mmCIF file of C-alpha atoms in Angstrom:
data_model
loop_
_atom_site.group_PDB
_atom_site.id
_atom_site.type_symbol
_atom_site.label_atom_id
_atom_site.label_comp_id
_atom_site.label_asym_id
_atom_site.label_seq_id
_atom_site.Cartn_x
_atom_site.Cartn_y
_atom_site.Cartn_z
ATOM 1 C CA UNK A 1 10.570 -41.118 -48.234
ATOM 2 C CA UNK A 2 11.321 -37.907 -46.325
ATOM 3 C CA UNK A 3 11.495 -34.596 -48.165
ATOM 4 C CA UNK A 4 14.773 -33.323 -49.538
ATOM 5 C CA UNK A 5 14.807 -30.637 -46.844
ATOM 6 C CA UNK A 6 14.698 -33.411 -44.253
ATOM 7 C CA UNK A 7 17.143 -35.745 -46.009
ATOM 8 C CA UNK A 8 19.904 -33.537 -47.365
ATOM 9 C CA UNK A 9 22.586 -32.018 -45.191
ATOM 10 C CA UNK A 10 24.021 -28.742 -46.457
ATOM 11 C CA UNK A 11 26.274 -25.994 -45.143
ATOM 12 C CA UNK A 12 24.307 -23.197 -43.482
ATOM 13 C CA UNK A 13 26.762 -20.669 -44.929
ATOM 14 C CA UNK A 14 29.027 -21.106 -47.915
ATOM 15 C CA UNK A 15 31.853 -18.759 -48.825
ATOM 16 C CA UNK A 16 33.666 -18.810 -52.155
ATOM 17 C CA UNK A 17 36.607 -21.243 -52.220
ATOM 18 C CA UNK A 18 39.696 -20.222 -50.301
ATOM 19 C CA UNK A 19 42.761 -19.286 -52.378
ATOM 20 C CA UNK A 20 44.717 -22.123 -53.956
ATOM 21 C CA UNK A 21 47.233 -22.541 -56.772
ATOM 22 C CA UNK A 22 47.884 -18.812 -57.031
ATOM 23 C CA UNK A 23 44.193 -17.981 -57.572
ATOM 24 C CA UNK A 24 41.581 -16.245 -55.479
ATOM 25 C CA UNK A 25 37.852 -16.638 -56.063
ATOM 26 C CA UNK A 26 34.820 -14.422 -56.469
ATOM 27 C CA UNK A 27 31.392 -14.693 -58.129
ATOM 28 C CA UNK A 28 31.403 -14.436 -61.910
ATOM 29 C CA UNK A 29 30.010 -11.456 -63.794
ATOM 30 C CA UNK A 30 28.986 -10.977 -67.416
ATOM 31 C CA UNK A 31 32.280 -9.130 -67.938
ATOM 32 C CA UNK A 32 34.093 -12.441 -67.315
ATOM 33 C CA UNK A 33 32.446 -14.191 -70.263
ATOM 34 C CA UNK A 34 35.261 -13.613 -72.788
ATOM 35 C CA UNK A 35 37.889 -15.119 -70.491
ATOM 36 C CA UNK A 36 35.565 -17.930 -69.369
ATOM 37 C CA UNK A 37 34.912 -18.735 -73.018
ATOM 38 C CA UNK A 38 38.662 -18.797 -73.618
ATOM 39 C CA UNK A 39 39.136 -21.304 -70.803
ATOM 40 C CA UNK A 40 36.394 -23.490 -72.260
ATOM 41 C CA UNK A 41 38.046 -23.448 -75.680
ATOM 42 C CA UNK A 42 41.494 -24.301 -74.282
ATOM 43 C CA UNK A 43 39.983 -27.094 -72.186
ATOM 44 C CA UNK A 44 38.052 -28.517 -75.125
ATOM 45 C CA UNK A 45 41.224 -28.618 -77.212
ATOM 46 C CA UNK A 46 42.729 -30.918 -74.567
ATOM 47 C CA UNK A 47 39.720 -32.908 -73.361
ATOM 48 C CA UNK A 48 37.310 -32.950 -76.310
ATOM 49 C CA UNK A 49 39.032 -31.731 -79.499
ATOM 50 C CA UNK A 50 35.979 -31.942 -81.770
ATOM 51 C CA UNK A 51 33.962 -29.648 -79.459
ATOM 52 C CA UNK A 52 33.818 -25.876 -79.680
ATOM 53 C CA UNK A 53 31.847 -24.237 -76.844
ATOM 54 C CA UNK A 54 30.205 -20.960 -77.829
ATOM 55 C CA UNK A 55 29.516 -17.851 -75.778
ATOM 56 C CA UNK A 56 25.829 -18.591 -76.348
ATOM 57 C CA UNK A 57 26.277 -21.819 -74.419
ATOM 58 C CA UNK A 58 27.333 -19.829 -71.376
ATOM 59 C CA UNK A 59 24.571 -17.281 -71.848
ATOM 60 C CA UNK A 60 22.057 -20.139 -71.749
ATOM 61 C CA UNK A 61 23.535 -21.465 -68.538
ATOM 62 C CA UNK A 62 23.689 -18.107 -66.795
ATOM 63 C CA UNK A 63 20.113 -17.329 -67.774
ATOM 64 C CA UNK A 64 18.698 -20.629 -66.477
ATOM 65 C CA UNK A 65 15.559 -19.905 -64.495
ATOM 66 C CA UNK A 66 16.346 -20.018 -60.767
ATOM 67 C CA UNK A 67 20.124 -19.564 -61.150
ATOM 68 C CA UNK A 68 21.653 -16.720 -59.117
ATOM 69 C CA UNK A 69 25.067 -15.775 -60.601
ATOM 70 C CA UNK A 70 26.111 -14.144 -57.328
ATOM 71 C CA UNK A 71 25.653 -17.400 -55.410
ATOM 72 C CA UNK A 72 25.884 -20.075 -58.117
ATOM 73 C CA UNK A 73 29.100 -19.131 -59.939
ATOM 74 C CA UNK A 74 32.730 -18.536 -59.095
ATOM 75 C CA UNK A 75 35.823 -17.634 -61.079
ATOM 76 C CA UNK A 76 39.437 -18.092 -60.055
ATOM 77 C CA UNK A 77 41.605 -15.047 -60.783
ATOM 78 C CA UNK A 78 45.332 -14.376 -60.570
ATOM 79 C CA UNK A 79 47.037 -11.330 -59.041
ATOM 80 C CA UNK A 80 46.459 -9.334 -62.249
ATOM 81 C CA UNK A 81 42.767 -10.175 -62.274
ATOM 82 C CA UNK A 82 42.863 -12.647 -65.173
ATOM 83 C CA UNK A 83 40.411 -15.565 -64.990
ATOM 84 C CA UNK A 84 41.929 -19.050 -65.103
ATOM 85 C CA UNK A 85 39.099 -21.196 -63.721
ATOM 86 C CA UNK A 86 35.338 -21.084 -63.445
ATOM 87 C CA UNK A 87 32.543 -23.114 -61.889
ATOM 88 C CA UNK A 88 28.767 -22.965 -62.132
ATOM 89 C CA UNK A 89 25.966 -24.687 -60.228
ATOM 90 C CA UNK A 90 22.734 -25.041 -62.207
ATOM 91 C CA UNK A 91 19.537 -26.072 -60.403
ATOM 92 C CA UNK A 92 17.221 -27.687 -62.957
ATOM 93 C CA UNK A 93 14.108 -25.502 -62.631
ATOM 94 C CA UNK A 94 11.506 -28.255 -63.127
ATOM 95 C CA UNK A 95 11.198 -31.191 -60.760
ATOM 96 C CA UNK A 96 8.492 -33.556 -61.937
ATOM 97 C CA UNK A 97 10.195 -36.848 -61.111
ATOM 98 C CA UNK A 98 13.483 -35.755 -59.521
ATOM 99 C CA UNK A 99 15.360 -32.702 -58.309
ATOM 100 C CA UNK A 100 18.664 -32.374 -60.128
ATOM 101 C CA UNK A 101 21.531 -29.904 -59.848
ATOM 102 C CA UNK A 102 24.070 -29.803 -62.667
ATOM 103 C CA UNK A 103 27.700 -28.825 -62.132
ATOM 104 C CA UNK A 104 29.882 -27.285 -64.812
ATOM 105 C CA UNK A 105 33.263 -25.616 -65.041
ATOM 106 C CA UNK A 106 36.901 -25.987 -65.967
ATOM 107 C CA UNK A 107 40.460 -24.990 -65.128
ATOM 108 C CA UNK A 108 42.761 -23.581 -67.787
ATOM 109 C CA UNK A 109 45.034 -26.505 -68.759
ATOM 110 C CA UNK A 110 48.211 -24.635 -67.829
ATOM 111 C CA UNK A 111 46.873 -24.211 -64.281
ATOM 112 C CA UNK A 112 45.800 -27.793 -63.668
ATOM 113 C CA UNK A 113 47.395 -30.007 -61.054
ATOM 114 C CA UNK A 114 47.405 -27.292 -58.377
ATOM 115 C CA UNK A 115 44.279 -28.325 -56.455
ATOM 116 C CA UNK A 116 42.098 -25.658 -58.082
ATOM 117 C CA UNK A 117 39.541 -28.026 -59.585
ATOM 118 C CA UNK A 118 39.210 -30.044 -56.401
ATOM 119 C CA UNK A 119 38.556 -26.927 -54.335
ATOM 120 C CA UNK A 120 35.997 -25.561 -56.785
ATOM 121 C CA UNK A 121 34.208 -28.912 -56.920
ATOM 122 C CA UNK A 122 33.961 -29.029 -53.122
ATOM 123 C CA UNK A 123 32.345 -25.588 -53.238
ATOM 124 C CA UNK A 124 29.994 -26.708 -56.016
ATOM 125 C CA UNK A 125 28.774 -29.789 -54.164
ATOM 126 C CA UNK A 126 28.184 -27.659 -51.079
ATOM 127 C CA UNK A 127 26.148 -25.151 -53.070
ATOM 128 C CA UNK A 128 24.243 -27.963 -54.837
ATOM 129 C CA UNK A 129 23.364 -29.429 -51.460
ATOM 130 C CA UNK A 130 22.021 -26.042 -50.404
ATOM 131 C CA UNK A 131 19.718 -26.001 -53.422
ATOM 132 C CA UNK A 132 18.402 -29.485 -52.701
ATOM 133 C CA UNK A 133 18.092 -28.930 -48.952
ATOM 134 C CA UNK A 134 15.819 -25.970 -49.632
ATOM 135 C CA UNK A 135 13.147 -28.116 -51.295
ATOM 136 C CA UNK A 136 10.123 -29.490 -49.474
ATOM 137 C CA UNK A 137 9.718 -32.219 -52.058
ATOM 138 C CA UNK A 138 9.459 -35.958 -51.576
ATOM 139 C CA UNK A 139 11.528 -36.736 -54.673
ATOM 140 C CA UNK A 140 14.894 -38.296 -55.489
ATOM 141 C CA UNK A 141 17.683 -35.716 -55.522
ATOM 142 C CA UNK A 142 20.892 -35.821 -57.525
ATOM 143 C CA UNK A 143 24.008 -33.794 -58.220
ATOM 144 C CA UNK A 144 25.255 -34.410 -61.775
ATOM 145 C CA UNK A 145 28.518 -33.640 -63.514
ATOM 146 C CA UNK A 146 29.230 -34.581 -67.140
ATOM 147 C CA UNK A 147 32.699 -34.608 -68.679
ATOM 148 C CA UNK A 148 34.573 -36.217 -71.598
ATOM 149 C CA UNK A 149 35.579 -39.830 -71.140
ATOM 150 C CA UNK A 150 39.142 -40.036 -69.836
ATOM 151 C CA UNK A 151 39.290 -36.411 -68.685
ATOM 152 C CA UNK A 152 40.813 -35.320 -65.393
ATOM 153 C CA UNK A 153 37.415 -33.924 -64.401
ATOM 154 C CA UNK A 154 36.054 -37.454 -64.032
ATOM 155 C CA UNK A 155 38.845 -38.309 -61.614
ATOM 156 C CA UNK A 156 37.911 -35.238 -59.557
ATOM 157 C CA UNK A 157 34.266 -36.279 -59.649
ATOM 158 C CA UNK A 158 35.097 -39.760 -58.352
ATOM 159 C CA UNK A 159 37.110 -38.226 -55.506
ATOM 160 C CA UNK A 160 34.090 -36.075 -54.613
ATOM 161 C CA UNK A 161 31.735 -39.060 -54.498
ATOM 162 C CA UNK A 162 30.082 -38.754 -57.903
ATOM 163 C CA UNK A 163 29.869 -42.064 -59.743
ATOM 164 C CA UNK A 164 29.343 -42.829 -63.470
ATOM 165 C CA UNK A 165 25.693 -43.401 -64.328
ATOM 166 C CA UNK A 166 25.342 -42.650 -68.054
ATOM 167 C CA UNK A 167 27.371 -42.629 -71.265
ATOM 168 C CA UNK A 168 26.591 -40.238 -74.126
ATOM 169 C CA UNK A 169 27.870 -40.945 -77.631
ATOM 170 C CA UNK A 170 28.865 -38.269 -80.117
ATOM 171 C CA UNK A 171 27.600 -39.518 -83.486
ATOM 172 C CA UNK A 172 28.194 -38.072 -86.937
ATOM 173 C CA UNK A 173 27.112 -38.789 -90.497
ATOM 174 C CA UNK A 174 29.073 -37.277 -93.380
ATOM 175 C CA UNK A 175 26.722 -36.124 -96.129
ATOM 176 C CA UNK A 176 29.030 -34.903 -98.886
ATOM 177 C CA UNK A 177 31.216 -37.880 -99.803
ATOM 178 C CA UNK A 178 30.639 -40.661 -102.301
ATOM 179 C CA UNK A 179 29.690 -43.168 -99.621
ATOM 180 C CA UNK A 180 27.275 -40.863 -97.812
ATOM 181 C CA UNK A 181 23.730 -42.169 -97.372
ATOM 182 C CA UNK A 182 21.447 -40.808 -100.070
ATOM 183 C CA UNK A 183 17.963 -39.437 -99.738
ATOM 184 C CA UNK A 184 15.482 -41.920 -98.392
ATOM 185 C CA UNK A 185 11.964 -42.090 -99.733
ATOM 186 C CA UNK A 186 10.848 -44.088 -96.710
ATOM 187 C CA UNK A 187 7.255 -45.012 -95.895
ATOM 188 C CA UNK A 188 4.506 -42.545 -96.749
ATOM 189 C CA UNK A 189 3.497 -39.968 -94.178
ATOM 190 C CA UNK A 190 0.389 -41.164 -92.330
ATOM 191 C CA UNK A 191 -2.818 -39.591 -93.607
ATOM 192 C CA UNK A 192 -3.727 -36.281 -91.991
ATOM 193 C CA UNK A 193 -0.168 -35.418 -90.983
ATOM 194 C CA UNK A 194 2.119 -32.747 -92.432
ATOM 195 C CA UNK A 195 5.933 -32.801 -92.417
ATOM 196 C CA UNK A 196 7.477 -29.357 -92.883
ATOM 197 C CA UNK A 197 10.146 -26.917 -91.745
ATOM 198 C CA UNK A 198 9.715 -25.508 -88.254
ATOM 199 C CA UNK A 199 8.743 -21.860 -87.812
ATOM 200 C CA UNK A 200 8.770 -19.394 -84.943
ATOM 201 C CA UNK A 201 5.087 -20.181 -84.403
ATOM 202 C CA UNK A 202 6.083 -23.788 -83.647
ATOM 203 C CA UNK A 203 8.474 -22.941 -80.803
ATOM 204 C CA UNK A 204 5.978 -23.370 -77.967
ATOM 205 C CA UNK A 205 4.231 -26.427 -79.481
ATOM 206 C CA UNK A 206 7.680 -27.963 -79.951
ATOM 207 C CA UNK A 207 8.401 -27.405 -76.257
ATOM 208 C CA UNK A 208 5.233 -29.274 -75.337
ATOM 209 C CA UNK A 209 6.290 -32.095 -77.668
ATOM 210 C CA UNK A 210 9.810 -32.181 -76.273
ATOM 211 C CA UNK A 211 8.588 -32.335 -72.685
ATOM 212 C CA UNK A 212 6.300 -35.248 -73.539
ATOM 213 C CA UNK A 213 8.737 -37.118 -75.789
ATOM 214 C CA UNK A 214 11.594 -37.011 -73.283
ATOM 215 C CA UNK A 215 9.551 -37.605 -70.138
ATOM 216 C CA UNK A 216 10.688 -41.241 -69.996
ATOM 217 C CA UNK A 217 14.337 -40.508 -70.885
ATOM 218 C CA UNK A 218 16.993 -40.750 -68.205
ATOM 219 C CA UNK A 219 17.565 -37.531 -66.257
ATOM 220 C CA UNK A 220 15.148 -35.472 -68.341
ATOM 221 C CA UNK A 221 12.830 -32.942 -66.740
ATOM 222 C CA UNK A 222 10.381 -30.648 -68.579
ATOM 223 C CA UNK A 223 11.907 -27.442 -69.950
ATOM 224 C CA UNK A 224 10.440 -24.103 -68.936
ATOM 225 C CA UNK A 225 9.397 -21.651 -71.637
ATOM 226 C CA UNK A 226 12.220 -19.135 -71.131
ATOM 227 C CA UNK A 227 14.990 -21.743 -71.325
ATOM 228 C CA UNK A 228 13.491 -23.460 -74.384
ATOM 229 C CA UNK A 229 12.910 -20.198 -76.238
ATOM 230 C CA UNK A 230 16.496 -19.206 -75.461
ATOM 231 C CA UNK A 231 17.766 -22.240 -77.359
ATOM 232 C CA UNK A 232 15.423 -21.940 -80.325
ATOM 233 C CA UNK A 233 15.937 -18.214 -80.856
ATOM 234 C CA UNK A 234 19.732 -18.204 -80.396
ATOM 235 C CA UNK A 235 21.968 -17.025 -83.214
ATOM 236 C CA UNK A 236 23.103 -20.563 -84.023
ATOM 237 C CA UNK A 237 19.566 -21.965 -84.002
ATOM 238 C CA UNK A 238 18.414 -23.145 -87.452
ATOM 239 C CA UNK A 239 14.647 -23.431 -87.418
ATOM 240 C CA UNK A 240 14.804 -23.482 -91.208
ATOM 241 C CA UNK A 241 16.655 -26.806 -90.997
ATOM 242 C CA UNK A 242 14.560 -28.149 -88.108
ATOM 243 C CA UNK A 243 11.518 -30.224 -89.004
ATOM 244 C CA UNK A 244 8.121 -30.921 -87.437
ATOM 245 C CA UNK A 245 5.337 -33.395 -88.087
ATOM 246 C CA UNK A 246 1.986 -31.856 -87.163
ATOM 247 C CA UNK A 247 -1.506 -33.332 -87.092
ATOM 248 C CA UNK A 248 -4.770 -31.826 -88.301
ATOM 249 C CA UNK A 249 -5.071 -29.890 -85.021
ATOM 250 C CA UNK A 250 -1.624 -28.339 -85.399
ATOM 251 C CA UNK A 251 -0.149 -30.409 -82.568
ATOM 252 C CA UNK A 252 3.518 -31.315 -83.001
ATOM 253 C CA UNK A 253 3.905 -35.097 -82.988
ATOM 254 C CA UNK A 254 7.561 -35.362 -84.042
ATOM 255 C CA UNK A 255 10.333 -32.809 -84.313
ATOM 256 C CA UNK A 256 14.014 -32.071 -84.695
ATOM 257 C CA UNK A 257 15.874 -29.024 -83.415
ATOM 258 C CA UNK A 258 18.966 -28.135 -85.454
ATOM 259 C CA UNK A 259 21.780 -25.739 -84.617
ATOM 260 C CA UNK A 260 24.758 -24.737 -86.746
ATOM 261 C CA UNK A 261 27.677 -22.723 -85.422
ATOM 262 C CA UNK A 262 30.285 -21.783 -88.075
ATOM 263 C CA UNK A 263 32.743 -21.133 -85.264
ATOM 264 C CA UNK A 264 32.687 -24.847 -84.465
ATOM 265 C CA UNK A 265 33.366 -26.105 -87.992
ATOM 266 C CA UNK A 266 37.165 -26.080 -87.700
ATOM 267 C CA UNK A 267 37.146 -28.222 -84.542
ATOM 268 C CA UNK A 268 35.130 -30.942 -86.278
ATOM 269 C CA UNK A 269 37.004 -30.508 -89.563
ATOM 270 C CA UNK A 270 33.922 -29.788 -91.668
ATOM 271 C CA UNK A 271 30.715 -27.771 -91.736
ATOM 272 C CA UNK A 272 27.854 -29.469 -89.928
ATOM 273 C CA UNK A 273 24.426 -29.155 -88.408
ATOM 274 C CA UNK A 274 23.966 -30.304 -84.822
ATOM 275 C CA UNK A 275 20.706 -32.114 -84.049
ATOM 276 C CA UNK A 276 20.124 -30.947 -80.509
ATOM 277 C CA UNK A 277 16.845 -32.843 -80.101
ATOM 278 C CA UNK A 278 15.026 -35.527 -82.071
ATOM 279 C CA UNK A 279 11.740 -36.637 -80.566
ATOM 280 C CA UNK A 280 8.317 -38.216 -81.049
ATOM 281 C CA UNK A 281 5.510 -37.694 -78.536
ATOM 282 C CA UNK A 282 4.501 -40.851 -76.749
ATOM 283 C CA UNK A 283 1.005 -41.147 -78.234
ATOM 284 C CA UNK A 284 2.462 -41.075 -81.772
ATOM 285 C CA UNK A 285 5.180 -43.672 -81.301
ATOM 286 C CA UNK A 286 5.128 -46.765 -83.481
ATOM 287 C CA UNK A 287 3.919 -44.863 -86.574
ATOM 288 C CA UNK A 288 7.318 -44.488 -88.247
ATOM 289 C CA UNK A 289 7.576 -40.761 -87.575
ATOM 290 C CA UNK A 290 11.136 -40.811 -86.185
ATOM 291 C CA UNK A 291 12.794 -41.978 -89.430
ATOM 292 C CA UNK A 292 10.570 -39.646 -91.465
ATOM 293 C CA UNK A 293 11.449 -36.518 -89.515
ATOM 294 C CA UNK A 294 15.110 -37.503 -89.209
ATOM 295 C CA UNK A 295 15.466 -38.219 -92.935
ATOM 296 C CA UNK A 296 13.809 -34.917 -93.837
ATOM 297 C CA UNK A 297 16.171 -33.097 -91.485
ATOM 298 C CA UNK A 298 19.269 -34.688 -93.002
ATOM 299 C CA UNK A 299 18.023 -33.725 -96.463
ATOM 300 C CA UNK A 300 17.614 -30.128 -95.261
ATOM 301 C CA UNK A 301 21.117 -30.077 -93.761
ATOM 302 C CA UNK A 302 22.551 -31.445 -97.010
ATOM 303 C CA UNK A 303 20.573 -28.941 -99.130
ATOM 304 C CA UNK A 304 21.914 -26.104 -96.973
ATOM 305 C CA UNK A 305 25.436 -26.995 -98.091
ATOM 306 C CA UNK A 306 26.556 -28.431 -94.756
ATOM 307 C CA UNK A 307 28.753 -31.487 -95.099
ATOM 308 C CA UNK A 308 27.741 -33.431 -91.992
ATOM 309 C CA UNK A 309 25.219 -33.818 -89.217
ATOM 310 C CA UNK A 310 26.073 -34.656 -85.622
ATOM 311 C CA UNK A 311 24.194 -35.385 -82.429
ATOM 312 C CA UNK A 312 24.666 -36.756 -78.942
ATOM 313 C CA UNK A 313 22.684 -39.759 -77.769
ATOM 314 C CA UNK A 314 22.277 -41.731 -74.573
ATOM 315 C CA UNK A 315 24.072 -45.024 -75.201
ATOM 316 C CA UNK A 316 21.340 -46.793 -73.198
ATOM 317 C CA UNK A 317 18.404 -44.948 -74.789
ATOM 318 C CA UNK A 318 15.437 -47.322 -74.357
ATOM 319 C CA UNK A 319 13.721 -46.158 -77.566
ATOM 320 C CA UNK A 320 16.369 -47.682 -79.823
ATOM 321 C CA UNK A 321 17.692 -44.300 -80.933
ATOM 322 C CA UNK A 322 21.264 -45.519 -81.431
ATOM 323 C CA UNK A 323 20.132 -48.194 -83.893
ATOM 324 C CA UNK A 324 17.974 -45.654 -85.747
ATOM 325 C CA UNK A 325 20.887 -43.254 -86.165
ATOM 326 C CA UNK A 326 23.155 -46.067 -87.324
ATOM 327 C CA UNK A 327 20.620 -46.956 -90.031
ATOM 328 C CA UNK A 328 20.968 -43.397 -91.305
ATOM 329 C CA UNK A 329 24.751 -43.683 -91.442
ATOM 330 C CA UNK A 330 25.694 -42.072 -88.133
ATOM 331 C CA UNK A 331 28.910 -43.412 -86.647
ATOM 332 C CA UNK A 332 29.758 -43.201 -82.950
ATOM 333 C CA UNK A 333 32.903 -41.319 -81.980
ATOM 334 C CA UNK A 334 33.933 -39.925 -78.612
ATOM 335 C CA UNK A 335 31.895 -40.282 -75.433
ATOM 336 C CA UNK A 336 31.071 -38.175 -72.422
ATOM 337 C CA UNK A 337 30.187 -39.583 -69.036
ATOM 338 C CA UNK A 338 27.611 -38.306 -66.565
ATOM 339 C CA UNK A 339 28.578 -38.893 -62.961
ATOM 340 C CA UNK A 340 26.073 -38.438 -60.187
ATOM 341 C CA UNK A 341 25.589 -38.324 -56.444
ATOM 342 C CA UNK A 342 22.157 -39.521 -55.291
ATOM 343 C CA UNK A 343 20.695 -37.756 -52.278
#
């Protein structure tokens, strides 16, 4: 296989999108975050009502290692300077088995149907191609866009040549009603292992565990230290509810990473903890650690007074994660779809 630089065609120069639908475009700045967040909230209310994007979510994206806001973002503004659309191009900074570029963005619902999204997406795919064409790597390349099932964004993606490749299920277990699953004693913890709450000292060992545990999961690439630490030290991060299983050497063998954002409770209709990651390193699989660490996490979420736990899972996860979550009472709800263009 030739390198990406040899395989991928990309525009030598790429301007921001030309005006359309009453909007002009420019790179985004940190000052745009409040209006961008407002667009995300309005869009979620239409496309994904249970979701509630936070400003921290956008801070994570803008701080991704290797992302240049001047070249990798645009906002669409009206004559008064108000933002009504945004787009971001995120090059995944690690490329062990593939080089991936992730596209994100939205158009305020009241401004849809004017060609704005299509024009921004054309700019995004051009910029993504530039990222991939700059790599002297003999690896598969892909441009990915994920959106709620049935949303207009997926129609735009299909028009741009991105095709569905993965389905992600939103799953939830309610912990505070009469029919909620109770505490599970489960099998004993294997000798020499300790199951406990995560601490700040575990952040880097948890990253090593995450990178190993997810190495064989679709689309996953190792996370760099800055991006991982950004998630685990964010305001909505709940290390006190997250759990780790460590061995006698202090290595993390299994883990959960829990977040809880009170601002998102109303959208879901109850308080909840979000299990961002649940993983077991490959050398420790088959020892029953996944149900142990998951059960302990749900107990912690319940003890914290939160009424539910939610997560998102690959519907085709080869490790049997969906079945595990169902055994703990999780029920699948809405879905999001990842579309992709292979290069």
